[in-house]
mmCIF file of C-alpha atoms and ligand atoms in Angstrom:
data_model
loop_
_atom_site.group_PDB
_atom_site.id
_atom_site.type_symbol
_atom_site.label_atom_id
_atom_site.label_comp_id
_atom_site.label_asym_id
_atom_site.label_seq_id
_atom_site.Cartn_x
_atom_site.Cartn_y
_atom_site.Cartn_z
ATOM 1 C CA MET A 1 8.159 179.621 80.603
ATOM 2 C CA GLN A 2 6.522 176.432 81.138
ATOM 3 C CA THR A 3 7.698 175.019 84.278
ATOM 4 C CA GLU A 4 8.896 172.109 82.155
ATOM 5 C CA ASP A 5 11.812 173.970 80.854
ATOM 6 C CA LYS A 6 13.142 175.383 83.675
ATOM 7 C CA LEU A 7 16.670 174.681 84.679
ATOM 8 C CA LEU A 8 16.061 173.010 88.044
ATOM 9 C CA ILE A 9 13.220 171.408 86.502
ATOM 10 C CA ARG A 10 15.128 169.713 83.585
ATOM 11 C CA ALA A 11 18.016 168.230 86.385
ATOM 12 C CA LEU A 12 15.496 166.799 88.451
ATOM 13 C CA ARG A 13 14.025 164.935 85.643
ATOM 14 C CA GLY A 14 17.623 163.822 85.054
ATOM 15 C CA GLU A 15 19.097 166.166 82.546
ATOM 16 C CA THR A 16 22.754 166.680 82.715
ATOM 17 C CA LEU A 17 23.176 170.588 81.645
ATOM 18 C CA ALA A 18 26.503 172.058 80.621
ATOM 19 C CA ARG A 19 25.402 175.369 82.832
ATOM 20 C CA PRO A 20 23.636 173.493 86.179
ATOM 21 C CA PRO A 21 21.141 175.521 87.988
ATOM 22 C CA PHE A 22 21.993 176.912 91.164
ATOM 23 C CA TRP A 23 20.074 177.921 94.174
ATOM 24 C CA LEU A 24 21.549 177.956 97.791
ATOM 25 C CA MET A 25 19.621 177.012 101.157
ATOM 26 C CA ARG A 26 18.843 179.731 103.641
ATOM 27 C CA GLN A 27 19.206 182.410 100.260
ATOM 28 C CA ALA A 28 17.167 185.084 101.621
ATOM 29 C CA GLY A 29 18.106 185.897 105.293
ATOM 30 C CA ARG A 30 20.260 187.491 107.945
ATOM 31 C CA TYR A 31 23.130 188.136 106.046
ATOM 32 C CA LEU A 32 21.507 190.229 103.583
ATOM 33 C CA PRO A 33 20.159 193.997 104.189
ATOM 34 C CA GLU A 34 17.633 193.883 102.427
ATOM 35 C CA TYR A 35 16.469 190.703 104.929
ATOM 36 C CA ARG A 36 16.586 192.820 108.054
ATOM 37 C CA ALA A 37 14.814 195.893 106.833
ATOM 38 C CA THR A 38 11.885 193.741 105.668
ATOM 39 C CA ARG A 39 12.312 191.312 108.822
ATOM 40 C CA GLU A 40 12.172 194.718 111.379
ATOM 41 C CA GLN A 41 9.542 195.478 109.320
ATOM 42 C CA ALA A 42 7.394 192.411 110.169
ATOM 43 C CA GLY A 43 8.785 193.013 113.971
ATOM 44 C CA SER A 44 8.290 188.841 114.575
ATOM 45 C CA PHE A 45 10.325 186.244 112.528
ATOM 46 C CA LEU A 46 6.395 184.396 112.656
ATOM 47 C CA ASP A 47 5.454 187.546 111.477
ATOM 48 C CA LEU A 48 7.413 187.656 108.642
ATOM 49 C CA CYS A 49 6.539 184.630 107.318
ATOM 50 C CA PHE A 50 2.769 185.218 107.680
ATOM 51 C CA ASN A 51 2.604 188.469 106.309
ATOM 52 C CA ALA A 52 2.670 187.190 101.948
ATOM 53 C CA ASP A 53 3.311 190.599 101.330
ATOM 54 C CA LEU A 54 6.479 190.808 103.004
ATOM 55 C CA ALA A 55 7.422 186.902 102.919
ATOM 56 C CA THR A 56 7.309 187.106 98.599
ATOM 57 C CA GLU A 57 9.663 190.173 99.278
ATOM 58 C CA VAL A 58 12.548 188.885 101.273
ATOM 59 C CA THR A 59 11.781 186.029 98.436
ATOM 60 C CA LEU A 60 13.025 188.292 95.540
ATOM 61 C CA GLN A 61 15.621 189.896 97.670
ATOM 62 C CA PRO A 62 18.610 187.030 96.771
ATOM 63 C CA ILE A 63 17.206 186.665 93.479
ATOM 64 C CA ARG A 64 17.256 189.902 92.134
ATOM 65 C CA ARG A 65 20.587 190.344 93.718
ATOM 66 C CA PHE A 66 22.074 187.333 92.399
ATOM 67 C CA GLY A 67 19.688 185.179 89.414
ATOM 68 C CA MET A 68 19.714 182.437 90.864
ATOM 69 C CA ASP A 69 17.714 179.598 88.911
ATOM 70 C CA ALA A 70 15.144 178.747 91.897
ATOM 71 C CA ALA A 71 13.450 180.603 94.300
ATOM 72 C CA ILE A 72 12.843 178.720 97.732
ATOM 73 C CA LEU A 73 9.208 179.956 99.513
ATOM 74 C CA PHE A 74 10.164 181.661 102.239
ATOM 75 C CA ALA A 75 8.581 180.092 105.269
ATOM 76 C CA ASP A 76 9.573 177.270 108.194
ATOM 77 C CA ILE A 77 9.494 174.025 109.387
ATOM 78 C CA LEU A 78 8.107 174.538 111.957
ATOM 79 C CA LEU A 79 4.983 175.877 110.555
ATOM 80 C CA ILE A 80 3.266 172.381 110.566
ATOM 81 C CA PRO A 81 3.704 172.048 114.408
ATOM 82 C CA HIS A 82 1.964 175.810 114.632
ATOM 83 C CA GLY A 83 -0.663 174.989 112.385
ATOM 84 C CA LEU A 84 -1.476 171.401 114.414
ATOM 85 C CA GLY A 85 -2.117 174.197 116.936
ATOM 86 C CA GLN A 86 2.020 173.712 119.593
ATOM 87 C CA PRO A 87 2.460 177.181 120.278
ATOM 88 C CA LEU A 88 5.976 178.523 119.074
ATOM 89 C CA ASP A 89 7.545 181.286 119.440
ATOM 90 C CA TYR A 90 11.164 182.342 117.808
ATOM 91 C CA ARG A 91 13.372 184.863 120.709
ATOM 92 C CA GLU A 92 15.796 186.219 119.434
ATOM 93 C CA GLY A 93 19.391 184.538 119.918
ATOM 94 C CA GLU A 94 17.895 181.238 120.729
ATOM 95 C CA GLY A 95 15.942 179.618 117.742
ATOM 96 C CA PRO A 96 12.265 177.997 118.192
ATOM 97 C CA ILE A 97 11.019 177.421 121.087
ATOM 98 C CA LEU A 98 8.154 175.124 121.247
ATOM 99 C CA GLU A 99 5.156 173.967 124.159
ATOM 100 C CA PRO A 100 6.394 170.396 124.153
ATOM 101 C CA ILE A 101 4.708 167.610 123.403
ATOM 102 C CA ARG A 102 6.357 164.075 124.928
ATOM 103 C CA ASN A 103 3.893 161.766 125.094
ATOM 104 C CA VAL A 104 0.673 160.174 123.957
ATOM 105 C CA THR A 105 -1.400 161.909 126.025
ATOM 106 C CA GLU A 106 0.264 165.461 125.253
ATOM 107 C CA LEU A 107 -0.053 164.320 121.445
ATOM 108 C CA ALA A 108 -3.809 164.037 121.959
ATOM 109 C CA ALA A 109 -4.206 167.984 121.769
ATOM 110 C CA LEU A 110 -2.451 168.723 118.218
ATOM 111 C CA ARG A 111 -5.584 168.749 115.169
ATOM 112 C CA MET A 112 -5.416 168.800 111.786
ATOM 113 C CA ASP A 113 -8.481 170.376 111.406
ATOM 114 C CA ASP A 114 -7.511 174.147 111.349
ATOM 115 C CA LEU A 115 -3.943 173.459 109.543
ATOM 116 C CA HIS A 116 -4.499 175.452 106.227
ATOM 117 C CA GLN A 117 -6.229 178.082 107.819
ATOM 118 C CA ARG A 118 -3.313 178.554 110.261
ATOM 119 C CA VAL A 119 -0.952 178.757 107.647
ATOM 120 C CA ALA A 120 -3.273 180.068 104.797
ATOM 121 C CA PRO A 121 -1.033 183.239 104.715
ATOM 122 C CA VAL A 122 1.498 180.834 103.302
ATOM 123 C CA TYR A 123 -0.184 179.352 100.376
ATOM 124 C CA GLU A 124 -0.724 182.589 99.380
ATOM 125 C CA THR A 125 2.860 183.915 99.341
ATOM 126 C CA VAL A 126 3.363 180.715 97.069
ATOM 127 C CA ARG A 127 0.146 182.285 94.735
ATOM 128 C CA ARG A 128 1.960 185.854 94.541
ATOM 129 C CA LEU A 129 5.306 184.220 93.219
ATOM 130 C CA ALA A 130 4.414 181.414 91.077
ATOM 131 C CA ALA A 131 2.536 185.827 90.046
ATOM 132 C CA GLU A 132 5.751 187.356 90.444
ATOM 133 C CA LEU A 133 8.739 185.231 89.301
ATOM 134 C CA PRO A 134 11.236 185.805 86.392
ATOM 135 C CA GLN A 135 9.481 183.549 84.158
ATOM 136 C CA ASN A 136 12.673 181.220 83.603
ATOM 137 C CA VAL A 137 12.770 180.501 87.376
ATOM 138 C CA ALA A 138 11.365 178.029 89.519
ATOM 139 C CA LEU A 139 9.239 177.914 92.634
ATOM 140 C CA ILE A 140 10.089 175.600 94.980
ATOM 141 C CA GLY A 141 7.763 174.745 98.154
ATOM 142 C CA PHE A 142 9.136 172.728 101.285
ATOM 143 C CA ALA A 143 8.625 170.492 104.636
ATOM 144 C CA GLY A 144 10.729 169.592 107.390
ATOM 145 C CA ALA A 145 10.659 165.887 106.797
ATOM 146 C CA PRO A 146 8.890 164.519 110.127
ATOM 147 C CA TRP A 147 11.825 162.938 112.369
ATOM 148 C CA THR A 148 13.396 166.230 112.319
ATOM 149 C CA VAL A 149 10.614 168.500 112.725
ATOM 150 C CA ALA A 150 9.573 166.228 115.523
ATOM 151 C CA THR A 151 12.815 166.673 117.479
ATOM 152 C CA TYR A 152 12.016 169.711 117.880
ATOM 153 C CA MET A 153 7.794 169.265 118.864
ATOM 154 C CA VAL A 154 9.593 166.491 121.589
ATOM 155 C CA GLU A 155 13.023 168.173 122.876
ATOM 156 C CA GLY A 156 10.906 172.281 122.396
ATOM 157 C CA LYS A 157 13.970 173.954 121.070
ATOM 158 C CA GLY A 158 17.078 173.042 119.361
ATOM 159 C CA SER A 159 19.426 169.749 120.874
ATOM 160 C CA ARG A 160 22.489 168.440 120.343
ATOM 161 C CA ASP A 161 22.301 165.193 121.711
ATOM 162 C CA HIS A 162 18.854 164.908 120.810
ATOM 163 C CA ALA A 163 18.185 162.752 123.886
ATOM 164 C CA ILE A 164 14.534 163.140 124.799
ATOM 165 C CA VAL A 165 13.251 162.676 121.753
ATOM 166 C CA LYS A 166 15.296 159.423 121.042
ATOM 167 C CA GLN A 167 14.437 158.651 124.858
ATOM 168 C CA TRP A 168 10.484 158.528 123.652
ATOM 169 C CA ALA A 169 11.067 157.076 119.851
ATOM 170 C CA TYR A 170 13.342 154.200 121.440
ATOM 171 C CA SER A 171 11.470 153.702 124.347
ATOM 172 C CA ASP A 172 8.030 153.588 123.136
ATOM 173 C CA PRO A 173 8.285 153.597 119.583
ATOM 174 C CA ASP A 174 4.078 152.621 118.718
ATOM 175 C CA GLY A 175 3.205 155.587 120.295
ATOM 176 C CA PHE A 176 6.472 158.068 118.959
ATOM 177 C CA GLY A 177 4.871 156.484 115.516
ATOM 178 C CA GLN A 178 1.574 158.020 116.181
ATOM 179 C CA LEU A 179 3.186 161.283 116.401
ATOM 180 C CA ILE A 180 5.121 160.951 113.161
ATOM 181 C CA GLN A 181 1.915 159.512 111.254
ATOM 182 C CA LEU A 182 0.617 162.708 112.461
ATOM 183 C CA LEU A 183 2.997 164.297 111.093
ATOM 184 C CA VAL A 184 3.128 162.476 107.372
ATOM 185 C CA THR A 185 -0.931 163.107 107.208
ATOM 186 C CA ALA A 186 0.218 167.023 107.807
ATOM 187 C CA THR A 187 2.769 167.378 105.474
ATOM 188 C CA VAL A 188 0.933 165.865 102.337
ATOM 189 C CA GLU A 189 -1.727 168.109 102.796
ATOM 190 C CA TYR A 190 0.333 170.847 103.528
ATOM 191 C CA LEU A 191 2.474 170.486 100.707
ATOM 192 C CA ALA A 192 0.038 169.535 97.800
ATOM 193 C CA LYS A 193 -1.632 172.989 99.151
ATOM 194 C CA GLN A 194 1.866 174.941 98.115
ATOM 195 C CA VAL A 195 1.744 172.820 94.955
ATOM 196 C CA ASP A 196 -1.908 173.745 93.753
ATOM 197 C CA ALA A 197 -1.192 177.303 94.847
ATOM 198 C CA GLY A 198 1.734 177.761 92.264
ATOM 199 C CA ALA A 199 5.100 175.245 93.557
ATOM 200 C CA GLU A 200 7.111 173.284 90.713
ATOM 201 C CA ALA A 201 8.848 171.271 93.638
ATOM 202 C CA VAL A 202 9.312 170.882 96.912
ATOM 203 C CA GLN A 203 12.312 169.537 99.061
ATOM 204 C CA LEU A 204 11.848 167.842 102.549
ATOM 205 C CA PHE A 205 14.598 168.935 104.979
ATOM 206 C CA ASP A 206 15.810 166.017 107.211
ATOM 207 C CA THR A 207 18.399 168.139 109.087
ATOM 208 C CA TRP A 208 18.528 165.663 111.844
ATOM 209 C CA ALA A 209 18.663 162.616 110.470
ATOM 210 C CA GLY A 210 22.614 161.725 110.652
ATOM 211 C CA ALA A 211 21.843 161.555 114.416
ATOM 212 C CA LEU A 212 19.811 158.340 114.109
ATOM 213 C CA SER A 213 21.384 154.452 114.016
ATOM 214 C CA GLU A 214 21.179 152.749 111.812
ATOM 215 C CA THR A 215 17.373 150.882 112.465
ATOM 216 C CA ALA A 216 15.668 154.214 113.229
ATOM 217 C CA PHE A 217 17.056 156.165 109.859
ATOM 218 C CA LYS A 218 15.298 153.593 107.973
ATOM 219 C CA ARG A 219 12.086 153.833 110.859
ATOM 220 C CA TRP A 220 11.728 157.200 111.221
ATOM 221 C CA CYS A 221 13.677 158.780 108.624
ATOM 222 C CA ILE A 222 13.256 156.963 105.431
ATOM 223 C CA GLU A 223 9.800 155.145 106.079
ATOM 224 C CA PRO A 224 7.946 158.699 106.338
ATOM 225 C CA VAL A 225 9.861 160.166 104.035
ATOM 226 C CA GLN A 226 8.283 157.124 101.724
ATOM 227 C CA GLN A 227 4.825 157.611 102.569
ATOM 228 C CA ILE A 228 4.984 161.400 101.858
ATOM 229 C CA THR A 229 6.328 160.662 98.305
ATOM 230 C CA GLU A 230 4.009 158.244 97.914
ATOM 231 C CA GLN A 231 1.169 160.001 98.492
ATOM 232 C CA LEU A 232 2.387 163.175 96.573
ATOM 233 C CA ARG A 233 2.842 161.601 93.683
ATOM 234 C CA GLN A 234 -0.904 159.575 93.309
ATOM 235 C CA ARG A 235 -2.086 163.428 93.077
ATOM 236 C CA TYR A 236 0.805 164.862 91.155
ATOM 237 C CA PRO A 237 2.631 161.685 89.224
ATOM 238 C CA ASP A 238 5.068 164.367 87.822
ATOM 239 C CA LEU A 239 6.307 166.410 90.808
ATOM 240 C CA PRO A 240 9.834 166.703 91.617
ATOM 241 C CA ILE A 241 10.872 166.150 95.020
ATOM 242 C CA ILE A 242 14.440 166.760 96.838
ATOM 243 C CA GLY A 243 15.343 164.867 99.710
ATOM 244 C CA PHE A 244 18.020 165.981 102.276
ATOM 245 C CA PRO A 245 19.485 163.809 104.628
ATOM 246 C CA ARG A 246 21.482 165.461 105.919
ATOM 247 C CA GLY A 247 24.605 163.742 108.180
ATOM 248 C CA VAL A 248 23.673 160.011 106.621
ATOM 249 C CA GLY A 249 27.108 159.528 105.564
ATOM 250 C CA ALA A 250 26.955 155.645 104.137
ATOM 251 C CA GLY A 251 23.098 156.157 104.346
ATOM 252 C CA TYR A 252 22.460 158.349 101.187
ATOM 253 C CA LYS A 253 22.911 154.818 99.567
ATOM 254 C CA VAL A 254 19.746 153.552 100.383
ATOM 255 C CA PHE A 255 17.939 156.342 101.154
ATOM 256 C CA ALA A 256 18.596 157.759 97.700
ATOM 257 C CA ARG A 257 17.927 154.289 96.111
ATOM 258 C CA THR A 258 14.317 153.529 98.629
ATOM 259 C CA ALA A 259 12.597 156.629 99.636
ATOM 260 C CA GLY A 260 10.870 157.588 96.044
ATOM 261 C CA VAL A 261 12.691 160.907 95.641
ATOM 262 C CA ASN A 262 14.036 162.700 92.477
ATOM 263 C CA GLY A 263 16.916 164.799 93.631
ATOM 264 C CA VAL A 264 18.750 163.912 96.688
ATOM 265 C CA SER A 265 20.762 167.347 98.793
ATOM 266 C CA LEU A 266 24.146 166.472 99.991
ATOM 267 C CA ASP A 267 25.657 167.804 102.690
ATOM 268 C CA TRP A 268 29.632 168.605 102.297
ATOM 269 C CA THR A 269 31.431 165.718 104.198
ATOM 270 C CA VAL A 270 29.708 163.340 101.381
ATOM 271 C CA PRO A 271 32.887 162.200 98.781
ATOM 272 C CA LEU A 272 31.737 163.400 95.395
ATOM 273 C CA ASP A 273 33.664 160.987 93.412
ATOM 274 C CA TRP A 274 31.169 158.731 95.209
ATOM 275 C CA ALA A 275 28.094 160.225 95.319
ATOM 276 C CA ALA A 276 28.702 160.604 91.487
ATOM 277 C CA ALA A 277 28.989 156.566 91.296
ATOM 278 C CA GLU A 278 27.073 155.147 93.460
ATOM 279 C CA LEU A 279 23.957 157.522 93.692
ATOM 280 C CA GLN A 280 24.048 159.887 90.248
ATOM 281 C CA GLY A 281 21.300 159.372 87.886
ATOM 282 C CA SER A 282 18.147 158.347 86.153
ATOM 283 C CA ASN A 283 15.716 157.739 88.353
ATOM 284 C CA SER A 284 14.172 154.417 86.320
ATOM 285 C CA GLN A 285 17.857 153.455 86.954
ATOM 286 C CA GLY A 286 17.344 153.689 91.068
ATOM 287 C CA LYS A 287 19.531 156.728 90.649
ATOM 288 C CA VAL A 288 18.705 160.824 91.641
ATOM 289 C CA THR A 289 19.489 164.065 90.578
ATOM 290 C CA LEU A 290 22.980 165.243 93.260
ATOM 291 C CA GLN A 291 21.896 168.421 94.927
ATOM 292 C CA GLY A 292 25.374 170.504 96.667
ATOM 293 C CA ASN A 293 27.305 170.345 98.440
ATOM 294 C CA LEU A 294 29.759 173.624 98.998
ATOM 295 C CA ASP A 295 30.426 174.118 102.926
ATOM 296 C CA PRO A 296 29.163 177.422 103.720
ATOM 297 C CA ARG A 297 32.031 177.714 105.414
ATOM 298 C CA LEU A 298 33.960 178.374 102.266
ATOM 299 C CA LEU A 299 31.017 181.050 101.365
ATOM 300 C CA VAL A 300 32.213 183.451 104.335
ATOM 301 C CA ILE A 301 36.117 183.043 103.402
ATOM 302 C CA GLY A 302 35.487 183.312 99.779
ATOM 303 C CA GLY A 303 38.607 183.866 97.121
ATOM 304 C CA PRO A 304 40.132 181.260 96.090
ATOM 305 C CA ALA A 305 39.727 178.824 99.562
ATOM 306 C CA MET A 306 35.801 179.237 97.855
ATOM 307 C CA GLU A 307 36.553 179.347 93.741
ATOM 308 C CA THR A 308 38.956 175.752 94.070
ATOM 309 C CA GLU A 309 35.694 173.952 95.725
ATOM 310 C CA VAL A 310 33.377 174.811 93.512
ATOM 311 C CA ARG A 311 35.292 173.750 90.649
ATOM 312 C CA ARG A 312 36.310 170.807 92.153
ATOM 313 C CA ILE A 313 32.481 170.703 92.495
ATOM 314 C CA LEU A 314 31.072 171.414 89.886
ATOM 315 C CA GLU A 315 34.006 169.171 87.415
ATOM 316 C CA THR A 316 33.155 165.919 89.781
ATOM 317 C CA LEU A 317 29.313 166.478 89.777
ATOM 318 C CA GLY A 318 28.970 167.888 86.913
ATOM 319 C CA GLN A 319 29.511 164.733 84.520
ATOM 320 C CA GLY A 320 25.503 164.276 85.556
ATOM 321 C CA PRO A 321 22.057 165.293 86.682
ATOM 322 C CA PHE A 322 23.614 167.421 89.371
ATOM 323 C CA ILE A 323 21.844 171.139 90.953
ATOM 324 C CA PHE A 324 24.734 173.600 92.676
ATOM 325 C CA ASN A 325 23.727 174.309 96.064
ATOM 326 C CA LEU A 326 25.562 174.420 100.032
ATOM 327 C CA GLY A 327 25.708 171.545 102.206
ATOM 328 C CA HIS A 328 23.553 173.228 104.330
ATOM 329 C CA GLY A 329 22.101 176.966 104.738
ATOM 330 C CA ILE A 330 24.262 180.201 104.120
ATOM 331 C CA VAL A 331 24.907 181.571 107.636
ATOM 332 C CA PRO A 332 24.658 185.301 109.018
ATOM 333 C CA GLU A 333 27.304 186.159 108.560
ATOM 334 C CA THR A 334 28.475 185.859 104.700
ATOM 335 C CA PRO A 335 29.451 188.672 103.292
ATOM 336 C CA PRO A 336 26.749 189.060 100.120
ATOM 337 C CA GLU A 337 29.706 189.667 98.208
ATOM 338 C CA HIS A 338 30.821 186.510 98.116
ATOM 339 C CA VAL A 339 27.173 184.738 97.305
ATOM 340 C CA GLY A 340 28.146 187.734 94.096
ATOM 341 C CA ARG A 341 31.431 186.003 92.754
ATOM 342 C CA LEU A 342 29.482 182.210 93.487
ATOM 343 C CA ALA A 343 26.599 183.534 91.185
ATOM 344 C CA GLU A 344 29.248 185.168 88.413
ATOM 345 C CA MET A 345 30.861 181.422 88.754
ATOM 346 C CA LEU A 346 28.084 179.162 88.341
ATOM 347 C CA ARG A 347 26.134 181.590 85.535
ATOM 348 C CA GLY A 348 29.620 181.565 83.606
HETATM 349 O O1 CP3 B 1 15.588 180.400 101.898
HETATM 350 C C1 CP3 B 1 15.395 179.635 102.363
HETATM 351 O O2 CP3 B 1 16.302 178.532 102.534
HETATM 352 C C2 CP3 B 1 13.625 179.496 102.513
HETATM 353 C C3 CP3 B 1 13.368 179.736 103.812
HETATM 354 C C4 CP3 B 1 13.735 178.919 104.903
HETATM 355 C C5 CP3 B 1 14.259 179.346 106.912
HETATM 356 N N1 CP3 B 1 14.204 178.452 107.115
HETATM 357 C C6 CP3 B 1 14.659 180.560 107.068
HETATM 358 C C7 CP3 B 1 14.112 180.856 107.869
HETATM 359 C C8 CP3 B 1 13.926 177.274 105.131
HETATM 360 C C9 CP3 B 1 13.917 176.349 104.097
HETATM 361 C C10 CP3 B 1 14.252 177.312 106.663
HETATM 362 C C11 CP3 B 1 14.201 175.012 106.520
HETATM 363 C C12 CP3 B 1 14.626 175.582 108.227
HETATM 364 N N2 CP3 B 1 13.960 175.850 109.526
HETATM 365 C C13 CP3 B 1 15.602 174.090 108.551
HETATM 366 C C14 CP3 B 1 15.700 172.712 107.719
HETATM 367 C C15 CP3 B 1 17.190 173.509 107.173
HETATM 368 C C16 CP3 B 1 18.380 174.079 108.562
HETATM 369 O O3 CP3 B 1 18.659 174.987 108.001
HETATM 370 O O4 CP3 B 1 18.825 172.980 108.969
HETATM 371 C C17 CP3 B 1 15.104 173.709 110.761
HETATM 372 C C18 CP3 B 1 16.005 173.084 111.074
HETATM 373 C C19 CP3 B 1 14.310 175.436 110.576
HETATM 374 C C20 CP3 B 1 13.796 175.540 111.929
HETATM 375 C C21 CP3 B 1 14.987 176.988 112.385
HETATM 376 N N3 CP3 B 1 13.606 177.836 112.235
HETATM 377 C C22 CP3 B 1 15.776 177.190 113.733
HETATM 378 C C23 CP3 B 1 16.761 176.145 114.169
HETATM 379 C C24 CP3 B 1 15.782 178.387 113.305
HETATM 380 C C25 CP3 B 1 16.457 179.183 114.451
HETATM 381 C C26 CP3 B 1 18.370 178.922 114.158
HETATM 382 C C27 CP3 B 1 18.355 180.701 112.880
HETATM 383 O O5 CP3 B 1 19.280 180.470 111.451
HETATM 384 O O6 CP3 B 1 18.063 181.752 113.304
HETATM 385 C C28 CP3 B 1 14.605 178.778 112.064
HETATM 386 C C29 CP3 B 1 14.822 180.365 112.146
HETATM 387 C C30 CP3 B 1 14.696 180.803 110.920
HETATM 388 N N4 CP3 B 1 13.945 180.076 109.422
HETATM 389 C C31 CP3 B 1 15.194 182.243 110.059
HETATM 390 C C32 CP3 B 1 15.631 181.947 108.674
HETATM 391 C C33 CP3 B 1 15.680 182.761 107.454
HETATM 392 C C34 CP3 B 1 16.341 182.846 110.735
HETATM 393 C C35 CP3 B 1 15.279 184.016 111.980
HETATM 394 C C36 CP3 B 1 15.380 185.278 111.118
HETATM 395 O O7 CP3 B 1 15.289 186.367 110.958
HETATM 396 O O8 CP3 B 1 15.634 185.577 112.492
#
């Protein structure tokens, strides 16, 4: 099947489909026993990301079990800092740990020169997936948006208050802007290679966009995402791009209108009637395809609580261009049978 005919791509082109396509953020991961087995075989999480055979295998696992309409490349948003030369490690129960970069002097240690070579196995994974996926399944590439990647690079780990990265961004915007610009360039190059290798759409994850005040949201989330979408469109005019500015509330409107994306992924707090009226529609009218927004906790709970909410989402967003997804990633304690039940409801 041609890319253009796949349900995910049709939805991203603005079509309203009788059966909306679905995939789930973090659909490959620890909730699946087969993922845990492959992860064990790989050794560390980074070894898994950089082993094209095993990364292909874990990308395909949820597709085999549940028949999603799209597969998302198995990798991580922090492979770009790794590719730029920032030491990165994932510790059991602690998440990612990086040697922090907190000023312009430290920034000088990073370079673009070896990026492609350092992440080369990721491109190989994309090539294999493009060859091995069932013919109706679309392949999504991804990267973190610059702000979210910068939070980890500057804090050195996950953070609740983002005190250190805000200290830099708010007190020395020109210096912090250099880090953001480096990430814009690296992200465009990284995603372009994924597209060349066979990715049919890309998603930019801005998990921590909701931590920013209005002015900072425009400067550190919207502007860099705009630059990325513009530069990618110069090379790939028809590439469908999904943005996920998690937690920005009413800021979703300015994001949808100005970031240059075809699709916007909604977190579970967004009121759906508002989103349908204000955000959803064709790109030519300044509107977007919506994606989302089931609370991943409802997938842990399952049963009528989950099913009622799934129906509400389909009724409210299914009237326009729409891709069913979660409002954030699957959590490890999710019973796989609940994902099976969800898939059954969505495939009809
Ligand atoms: O199936 C998929 O969605 C594709 C793979 C994918 C992963 N991470 C694999 C992963 C994707 C798209 C991501 C994106 C990502 N990574 C984000 C943005 C989306 C989000 O969840 O907010 C962020 C912030 C990261 C950074 C990251 N990677 C953190 C904070 C952690 C630790 C937390 C955790 O869940 O363990 C990771 C590790 C990670 N990335 C795992 C997976 C499957 C778990 C690692 C393991 O197997 O032990």
